[in-house]
């Protein structure tokens, strides 16, 4: 959908500006912290909860946590927001709103192809739901421009220090 591409560019901009940041990559987390989780609704919810906890700890330490993960359920995103709010640290929900057709055309890991072929089940947007945000802090769409432009829009949301 472009989540990682925008997060990578935002990370570069933050580093250039001397801002401490860390990108919590979903694949890396799935191989380490969350390696015990599968892709059931319960496991997806727990994945988001754990990542939100790590992001909150980082934010509490003054590090901008970038979290380009699939967070398919509204309740999980609201829980993450509430967790940050309770800790008094910023939280910004950025919705990278990419049409399913474009996600399938890009498909860098071949997951959509495998899901359509019946080789993979539980694929978000195919046979598992994605609950789009109703009120994100920022909505990005492909027509917004390149990754740098989108990253600059996200950067504009962040507090200056």
CSV table of C-alpha atoms in Angstrom, one decimal:
chain,number,residue,atom,x,y,z
A,1,UNK,CA,0.0,0.0,0.0
A,2,UNK,CA,3.0,2.3,0.4
A,3,UNK,CA,3.2,2.3,4.2
A,4,UNK,CA,6.9,1.2,4.3
A,5,UNK,CA,7.9,3.4,1.5
A,6,UNK,CA,6.5,6.5,3.2
A,7,UNK,CA,7.9,5.4,6.6
A,8,UNK,CA,11.4,4.9,5.1
A,9,UNK,CA,11.3,8.3,3.6
A,10,UNK,CA,10.0,9.9,6.8
A,11,UNK,CA,12.8,8.1,8.8
A,12,UNK,CA,15.4,9.6,6.4
A,13,UNK,CA,13.9,13.1,6.8
A,14,UNK,CA,13.9,12.8,10.6
A,15,UNK,CA,17.5,11.5,10.7
A,16,UNK,CA,18.5,14.4,8.5
A,17,UNK,CA,16.9,16.8,10.9
A,18,UNK,CA,18.7,15.2,13.9
A,19,UNK,CA,15.5,13.8,15.4
A,20,UNK,CA,15.7,10.4,17.2
A,21,UNK,CA,13.4,7.9,15.4
A,22,UNK,CA,13.0,4.2,14.9
A,23,UNK,CA,10.9,2.3,12.3
A,24,UNK,CA,9.1,-0.6,13.8
A,25,UNK,CA,9.0,-2.8,10.7
A,26,UNK,CA,6.2,-5.4,10.8
A,27,UNK,CA,8.1,-8.2,9.2
A,28,UNK,CA,11.1,-7.8,11.6
A,29,UNK,CA,8.7,-7.7,14.5
A,30,UNK,CA,7.0,-10.9,13.3
A,31,UNK,CA,10.4,-12.6,13.2
A,32,UNK,CA,11.3,-11.6,16.7
A,33,UNK,CA,9.0,-10.1,19.4
A,34,UNK,CA,5.8,-11.4,17.7
A,35,UNK,CA,7.1,-14.7,16.3
A,36,UNK,CA,4.6,-16.6,18.5
A,37,UNK,CA,1.7,-15.0,16.7
A,38,UNK,CA,-0.2,-16.1,13.6
A,39,UNK,CA,-2.7,-14.3,11.6
A,40,UNK,CA,-6.0,-15.0,13.3
A,41,UNK,CA,-8.1,-12.0,14.4
A,42,UNK,CA,-6.9,-12.5,18.0
A,43,UNK,CA,-3.2,-12.8,17.0
A,44,UNK,CA,-3.5,-9.7,14.7
A,45,UNK,CA,-5.0,-7.8,17.6
A,46,UNK,CA,-2.2,-8.9,19.9
A,47,UNK,CA,0.4,-8.0,17.3
A,48,UNK,CA,-1.0,-4.4,17.1
A,49,UNK,CA,-1.2,-4.2,21.0
A,50,UNK,CA,2.4,-5.3,21.4
A,51,UNK,CA,3.7,-2.9,18.7
A,52,UNK,CA,1.7,-0.1,20.3
A,53,UNK,CA,3.3,-0.8,23.7
A,54,UNK,CA,6.8,-0.7,22.2
A,55,UNK,CA,6.0,2.5,20.3
A,56,UNK,CA,4.7,4.1,23.5
A,57,UNK,CA,7.9,3.2,25.3
A,58,UNK,CA,9.9,4.8,22.6
A,59,UNK,CA,7.8,7.9,22.5
A,60,UNK,CA,8.1,8.2,26.3
A,61,UNK,CA,11.9,8.2,25.7
A,62,UNK,CA,11.6,11.0,23.2
A,63,UNK,CA,12.0,8.7,20.1
A,64,UNK,CA,9.7,9.2,17.2
A,65,UNK,CA,8.3,5.6,16.6
A,66,UNK,CA,7.3,5.0,13.0
A,67,UNK,CA,4.9,2.0,12.8
A,68,UNK,CA,4.1,1.0,9.2
A,69,UNK,CA,2.2,-2.1,10.0
A,70,UNK,CA,-1.2,-3.5,8.9
A,71,UNK,CA,-3.6,-2.7,11.7
A,72,UNK,CA,-6.8,-4.1,10.3
A,73,UNK,CA,-9.2,-3.4,13.1
A,74,UNK,CA,-10.4,0.0,14.3
A,75,UNK,CA,-10.5,-1.2,17.9
A,76,UNK,CA,-6.8,-2.0,17.9
A,77,UNK,CA,-6.0,1.4,16.5
A,78,UNK,CA,-8.2,3.1,19.1
A,79,UNK,CA,-6.5,1.1,21.8
A,80,UNK,CA,-3.1,2.2,20.6
A,81,UNK,CA,-4.2,5.9,20.5
A,82,UNK,CA,-5.7,5.6,24.1
A,83,UNK,CA,-2.4,3.9,25.3
A,84,UNK,CA,-0.4,6.9,24.0
A,85,UNK,CA,-2.8,9.5,25.3
A,86,UNK,CA,-2.8,7.9,28.8
A,87,UNK,CA,1.0,8.1,28.8
A,88,UNK,CA,0.9,11.7,27.6
A,89,UNK,CA,2.8,11.0,24.4
A,90,UNK,CA,1.8,11.9,20.9
A,91,UNK,CA,0.0,9.5,18.6
A,92,UNK,CA,-0.8,10.1,14.9
A,93,UNK,CA,-2.8,7.8,12.8
A,94,UNK,CA,-1.8,8.0,9.2
A,95,UNK,CA,-4.0,6.2,6.8
A,96,UNK,CA,-2.2,5.2,3.6
A,97,UNK,CA,-5.4,4.7,1.5
A,98,UNK,CA,-4.3,2.7,-1.5
A,99,UNK,CA,-7.0,1.0,-3.6
A,100,UNK,CA,-6.8,-2.8,-3.4
A,101,UNK,CA,-6.2,-3.0,-7.2
A,102,UNK,CA,-3.0,-1.0,-6.8
A,103,UNK,CA,-1.9,-3.1,-3.9
A,104,UNK,CA,-2.4,-6.2,-6.0
A,105,UNK,CA,-0.5,-4.6,-8.9
A,106,UNK,CA,2.5,-3.7,-6.7
A,107,UNK,CA,2.5,-6.9,-4.6
A,108,UNK,CA,6.3,-7.0,-3.9
A,109,UNK,CA,6.0,-10.2,-1.8
A,110,UNK,CA,3.5,-12.0,-4.0
A,111,UNK,CA,1.0,-12.3,-1.2
A,112,UNK,CA,-2.0,-11.0,-3.2
A,113,UNK,CA,-1.2,-13.4,-6.0
A,114,UNK,CA,-1.0,-16.3,-3.6
A,115,UNK,CA,-4.2,-15.3,-1.9
A,116,UNK,CA,-6.1,-15.1,-5.2
A,117,UNK,CA,-4.7,-18.5,-6.2
A,118,UNK,CA,-6.0,-20.0,-2.9
A,119,UNK,CA,-2.5,-20.7,-1.6
A,120,UNK,CA,-2.8,-18.2,1.3
A,121,UNK,CA,-5.8,-17.5,3.5
A,122,UNK,CA,-6.5,-14.6,5.9
A,123,UNK,CA,-5.2,-12.0,3.6
A,124,UNK,CA,-6.3,-8.5,4.7
A,125,UNK,CA,-8.5,-7.0,2.0
A,126,UNK,CA,-9.1,-10.3,0.2
A,127,UNK,CA,-10.6,-12.8,2.6
A,128,UNK,CA,-10.0,-11.0,5.9
A,129,UNK,CA,-11.6,-7.6,6.7
A,130,UNK,CA,-9.8,-4.2,6.8
A,131,UNK,CA,-11.7,-1.6,8.8
A,132,UNK,CA,-10.7,1.7,7.3
A,133,UNK,CA,-10.2,4.5,9.8
A,134,UNK,CA,-13.1,6.9,10.2
A,135,UNK,CA,-11.1,9.8,11.5
A,136,UNK,CA,-7.3,9.5,10.9
A,137,UNK,CA,-5.0,12.4,11.6
A,138,UNK,CA,-3.8,12.2,8.0
A,139,UNK,CA,-5.0,10.3,4.9
A,140,UNK,CA,-2.6,9.8,2.1
A,141,UNK,CA,-3.6,8.6,-1.3
A,142,UNK,CA,-1.4,7.7,-4.3
A,143,UNK,CA,-2.4,10.9,-6.1
A,144,UNK,CA,-0.8,12.9,-3.3
A,145,UNK,CA,2.6,12.5,-5.0
A,146,UNK,CA,5.8,10.8,-4.3
A,147,UNK,CA,7.0,9.2,-1.1
A,148,UNK,CA,9.0,12.3,-0.1
A,149,UNK,CA,6.0,14.6,-0.5
A,150,UNK,CA,3.9,12.2,1.6
A,151,UNK,CA,6.6,11.9,4.2
A,152,UNK,CA,6.8,15.7,4.4
A,153,UNK,CA,3.0,15.8,5.1
A,154,UNK,CA,3.5,13.4,8.0
A,155,UNK,CA,6.5,15.3,9.3
A,156,UNK,CA,4.3,18.5,9.4
A,157,UNK,CA,2.0,16.7,11.9
A,158,UNK,CA,4.8,16.0,14.4
A,159,UNK,CA,5.7,18.3,17.3
A,160,UNK,CA,8.9,20.2,16.5
A,161,UNK,CA,10.9,18.6,19.3
